[in-house]
Coordinates of C-alpha atoms in Angstrom, one line a residue:
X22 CA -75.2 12.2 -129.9
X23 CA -73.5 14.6 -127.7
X24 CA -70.6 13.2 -125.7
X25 CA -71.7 13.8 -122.5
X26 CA -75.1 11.7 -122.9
X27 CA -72.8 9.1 -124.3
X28 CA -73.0 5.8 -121.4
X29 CA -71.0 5.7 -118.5
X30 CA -68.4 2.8 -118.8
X31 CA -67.9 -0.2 -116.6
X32 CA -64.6 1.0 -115.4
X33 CA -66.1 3.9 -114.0
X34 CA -68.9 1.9 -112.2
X35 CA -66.6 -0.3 -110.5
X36 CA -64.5 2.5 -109.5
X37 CA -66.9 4.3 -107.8
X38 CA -68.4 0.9 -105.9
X39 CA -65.1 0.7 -104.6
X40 CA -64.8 3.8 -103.4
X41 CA -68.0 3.5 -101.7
X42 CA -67.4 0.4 -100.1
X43 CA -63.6 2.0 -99.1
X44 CA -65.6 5.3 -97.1
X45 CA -67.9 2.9 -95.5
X46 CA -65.6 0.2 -93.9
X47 CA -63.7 3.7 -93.2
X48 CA -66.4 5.7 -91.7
X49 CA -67.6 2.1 -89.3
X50 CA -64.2 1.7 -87.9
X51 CA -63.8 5.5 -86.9
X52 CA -67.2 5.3 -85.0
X53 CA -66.3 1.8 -83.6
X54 CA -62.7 3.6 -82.5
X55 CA -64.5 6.3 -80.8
X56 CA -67.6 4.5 -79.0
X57 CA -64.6 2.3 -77.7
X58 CA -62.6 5.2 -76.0
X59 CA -65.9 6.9 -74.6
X60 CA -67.1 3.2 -73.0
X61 CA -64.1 1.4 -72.1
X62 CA -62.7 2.5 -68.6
X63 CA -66.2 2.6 -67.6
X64 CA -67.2 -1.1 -68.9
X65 CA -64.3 -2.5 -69.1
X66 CA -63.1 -4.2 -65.3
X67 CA -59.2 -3.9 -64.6
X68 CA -57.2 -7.2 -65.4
X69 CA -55.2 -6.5 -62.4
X70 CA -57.7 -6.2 -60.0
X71 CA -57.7 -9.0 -57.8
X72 CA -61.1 -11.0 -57.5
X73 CA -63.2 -10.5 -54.1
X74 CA -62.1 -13.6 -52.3
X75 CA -64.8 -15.8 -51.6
X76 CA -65.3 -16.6 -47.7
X77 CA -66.4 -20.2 -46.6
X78 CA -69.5 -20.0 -44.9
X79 CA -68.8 -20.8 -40.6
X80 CA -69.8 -23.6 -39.6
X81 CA -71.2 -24.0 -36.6
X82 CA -71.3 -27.3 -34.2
X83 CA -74.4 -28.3 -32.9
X84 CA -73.6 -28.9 -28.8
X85 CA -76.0 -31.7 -27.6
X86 CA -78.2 -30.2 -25.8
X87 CA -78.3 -31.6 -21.8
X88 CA -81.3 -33.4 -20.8
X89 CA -83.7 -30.5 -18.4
X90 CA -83.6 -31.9 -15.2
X91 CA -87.3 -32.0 -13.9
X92 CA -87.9 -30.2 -10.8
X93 CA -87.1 -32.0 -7.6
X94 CA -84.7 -34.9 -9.5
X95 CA -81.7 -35.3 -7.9
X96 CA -78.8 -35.8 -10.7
X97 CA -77.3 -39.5 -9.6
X98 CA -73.7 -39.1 -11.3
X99 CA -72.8 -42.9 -13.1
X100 CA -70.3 -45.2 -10.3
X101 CA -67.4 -46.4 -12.5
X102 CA -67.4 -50.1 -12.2
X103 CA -64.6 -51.9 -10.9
X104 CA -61.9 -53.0 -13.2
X105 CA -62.0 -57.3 -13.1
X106 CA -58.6 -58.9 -13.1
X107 CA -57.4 -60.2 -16.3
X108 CA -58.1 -63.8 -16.6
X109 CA -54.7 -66.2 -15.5
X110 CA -53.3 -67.9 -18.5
X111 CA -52.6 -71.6 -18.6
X112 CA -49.1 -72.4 -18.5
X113 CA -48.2 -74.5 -21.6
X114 CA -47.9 -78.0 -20.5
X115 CA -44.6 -80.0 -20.8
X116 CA -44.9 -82.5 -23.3
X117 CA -45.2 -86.1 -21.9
X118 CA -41.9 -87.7 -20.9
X119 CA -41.3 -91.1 -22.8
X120 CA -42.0 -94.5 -20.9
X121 CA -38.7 -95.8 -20.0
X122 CA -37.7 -98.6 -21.4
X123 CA -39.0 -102.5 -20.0
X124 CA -36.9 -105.3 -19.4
X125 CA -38.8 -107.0 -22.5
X126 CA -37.2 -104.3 -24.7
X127 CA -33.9 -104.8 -26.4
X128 CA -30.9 -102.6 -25.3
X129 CA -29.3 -103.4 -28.7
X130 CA -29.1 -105.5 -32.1
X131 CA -30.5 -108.5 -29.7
X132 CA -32.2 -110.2 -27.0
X133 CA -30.0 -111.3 -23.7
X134 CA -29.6 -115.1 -23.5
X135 CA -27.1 -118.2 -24.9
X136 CA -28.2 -118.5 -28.3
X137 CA -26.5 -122.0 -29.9
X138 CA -26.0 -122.6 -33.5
X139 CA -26.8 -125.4 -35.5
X140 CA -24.0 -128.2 -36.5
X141 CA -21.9 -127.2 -39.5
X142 CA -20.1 -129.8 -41.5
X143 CA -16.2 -128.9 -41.8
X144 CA -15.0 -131.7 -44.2
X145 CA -12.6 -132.7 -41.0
X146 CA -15.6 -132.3 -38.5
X147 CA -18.2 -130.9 -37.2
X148 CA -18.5 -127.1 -36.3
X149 CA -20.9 -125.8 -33.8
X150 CA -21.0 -122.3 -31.9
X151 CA -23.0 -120.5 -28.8
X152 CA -23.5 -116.7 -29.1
X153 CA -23.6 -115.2 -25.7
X154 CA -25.8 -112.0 -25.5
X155 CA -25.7 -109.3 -22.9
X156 CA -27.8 -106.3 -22.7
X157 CA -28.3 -106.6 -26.5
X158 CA -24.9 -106.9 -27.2
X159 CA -22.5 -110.0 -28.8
X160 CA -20.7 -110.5 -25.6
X161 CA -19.1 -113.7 -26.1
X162 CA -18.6 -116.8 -28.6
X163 CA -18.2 -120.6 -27.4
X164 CA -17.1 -123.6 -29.5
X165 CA -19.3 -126.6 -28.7
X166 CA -17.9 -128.2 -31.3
X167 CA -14.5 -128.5 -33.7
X168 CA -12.4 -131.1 -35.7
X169 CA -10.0 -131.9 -33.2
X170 CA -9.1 -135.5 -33.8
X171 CA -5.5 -134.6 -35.7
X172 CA -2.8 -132.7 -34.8
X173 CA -3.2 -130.5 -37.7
X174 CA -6.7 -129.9 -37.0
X175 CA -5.7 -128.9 -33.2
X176 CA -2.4 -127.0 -34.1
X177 CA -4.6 -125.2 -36.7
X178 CA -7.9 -124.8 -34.6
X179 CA -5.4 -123.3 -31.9
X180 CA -5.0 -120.5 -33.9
X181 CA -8.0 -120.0 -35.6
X182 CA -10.8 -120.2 -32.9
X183 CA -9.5 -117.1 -30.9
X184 CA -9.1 -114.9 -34.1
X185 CA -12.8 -115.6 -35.4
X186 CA -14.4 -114.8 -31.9
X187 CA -12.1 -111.8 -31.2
X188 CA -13.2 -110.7 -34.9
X189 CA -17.2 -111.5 -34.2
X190 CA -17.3 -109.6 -31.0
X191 CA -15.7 -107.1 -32.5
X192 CA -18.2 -107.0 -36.0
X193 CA -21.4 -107.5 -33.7
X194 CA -22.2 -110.2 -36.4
X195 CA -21.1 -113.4 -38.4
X196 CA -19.5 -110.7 -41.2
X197 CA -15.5 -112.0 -40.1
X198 CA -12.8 -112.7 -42.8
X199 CA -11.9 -116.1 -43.4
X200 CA -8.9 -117.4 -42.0
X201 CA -6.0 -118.4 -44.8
X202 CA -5.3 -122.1 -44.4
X203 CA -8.2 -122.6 -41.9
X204 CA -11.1 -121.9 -44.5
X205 CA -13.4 -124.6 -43.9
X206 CA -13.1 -124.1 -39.6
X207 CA -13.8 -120.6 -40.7
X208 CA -16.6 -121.1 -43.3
X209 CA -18.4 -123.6 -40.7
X210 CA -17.9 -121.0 -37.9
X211 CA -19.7 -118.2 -40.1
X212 CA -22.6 -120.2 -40.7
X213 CA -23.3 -121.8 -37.2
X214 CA -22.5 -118.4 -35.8
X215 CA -25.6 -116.4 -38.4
X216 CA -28.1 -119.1 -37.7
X217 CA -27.1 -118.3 -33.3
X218 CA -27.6 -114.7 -33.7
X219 CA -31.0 -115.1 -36.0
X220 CA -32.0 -116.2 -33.1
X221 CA -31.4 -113.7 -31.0
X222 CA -33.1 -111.4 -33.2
X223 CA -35.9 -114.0 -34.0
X224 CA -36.8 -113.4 -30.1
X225 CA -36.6 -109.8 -29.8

């Protein structure tokens, strides 16, 4: 065989593919280039342009229409009626004023009236007081009774009685101290004195 009828090698083949496929791609973006100058300014809108600015639509508003007088009415225009006065307003009421007080209430811790104790054994004798109450109030304190049959028991009662009743007006109550070396005058005292004023408050 002749060398030129010898077969064509694969290198050659892919050579010439390539080059095919390099003059087409080639060939497009030339005619892609050029229908892009011819057709662009005409096509293509400005970026910078500014858009046509969009107008709202007026709107209108509707008048009510006036009733059509029919011939021969006589339009009466509406009288404004008179304003009424506003209505008074009650006054707030004072609140009631307490009752003042009876003469069958107490002023105080007790009831007004000569309230006498029972008899109170004092080993020497026998002690027994009278509460005097005014306007609720310890007023005064009597002894009805004391041992008073010796001289020790007088020279000692002497002393005592004025201190215990100065001391129980004083207290408003049978809560006195006891008297040193007259303890059992003062002992009796305190008791015939609390049973007097439980009296007192018995009856109030």
């Amino acid at each position: 065989m002749s060398p030129n009828n010898q077969p064509r090698t694969p290198s050659f083949k892919r050579a010439a593919r390539k080059l095919f496929v390099s003059a087409f791609v080639a060939a497009t973006f030339i005619a892609y280039a050029i229908h892009e100058r011819l057709a662009g300014p005409q096509s293509v809108p400005s970026a910078s342009a500014p858009a046509p600015a969009l107008q709202a639509p007026e709107r209108t508003q509707a008048l009510p229409m006036a009733p059509s007088a029919t011939p021969g009415a006589v339009a009466v225009a509406p009288t404004a009626q008179p304003a009424l006065p506003p209505a008074p307003t009650a006054a707030p009421s004072a609140p009631p004023a307490p009752p003042p007080p009876t003469a069958a209430q107490p002023l105080g811790l007790y009831k007004d009236g000569d309230y006498t104790g029972a008899e109170v054994d004092a080993y020497y004798g026998l002690v027994q007081v009278q509460a005097t109450i005014k306007q609720g109030k310890l007023a005064d304190v009597q002894f009805l009774e004391y041992p008073n049959d010796r001289r020790t028991s007088i020279r000692i009662n002497t002393i005592a009685i004025p201190y215990l009743q100065q001391e129980a007006i004083q207290a408003q109550s049978a809560n006195v101290d006891l008297i040193s070396g007259a303890t059992l005058t003062s002992e009796a005292f305190v008791e015939s004195l609390r049973m007097a004023l439980d009296s007192a408050k018995a009856s109030v």
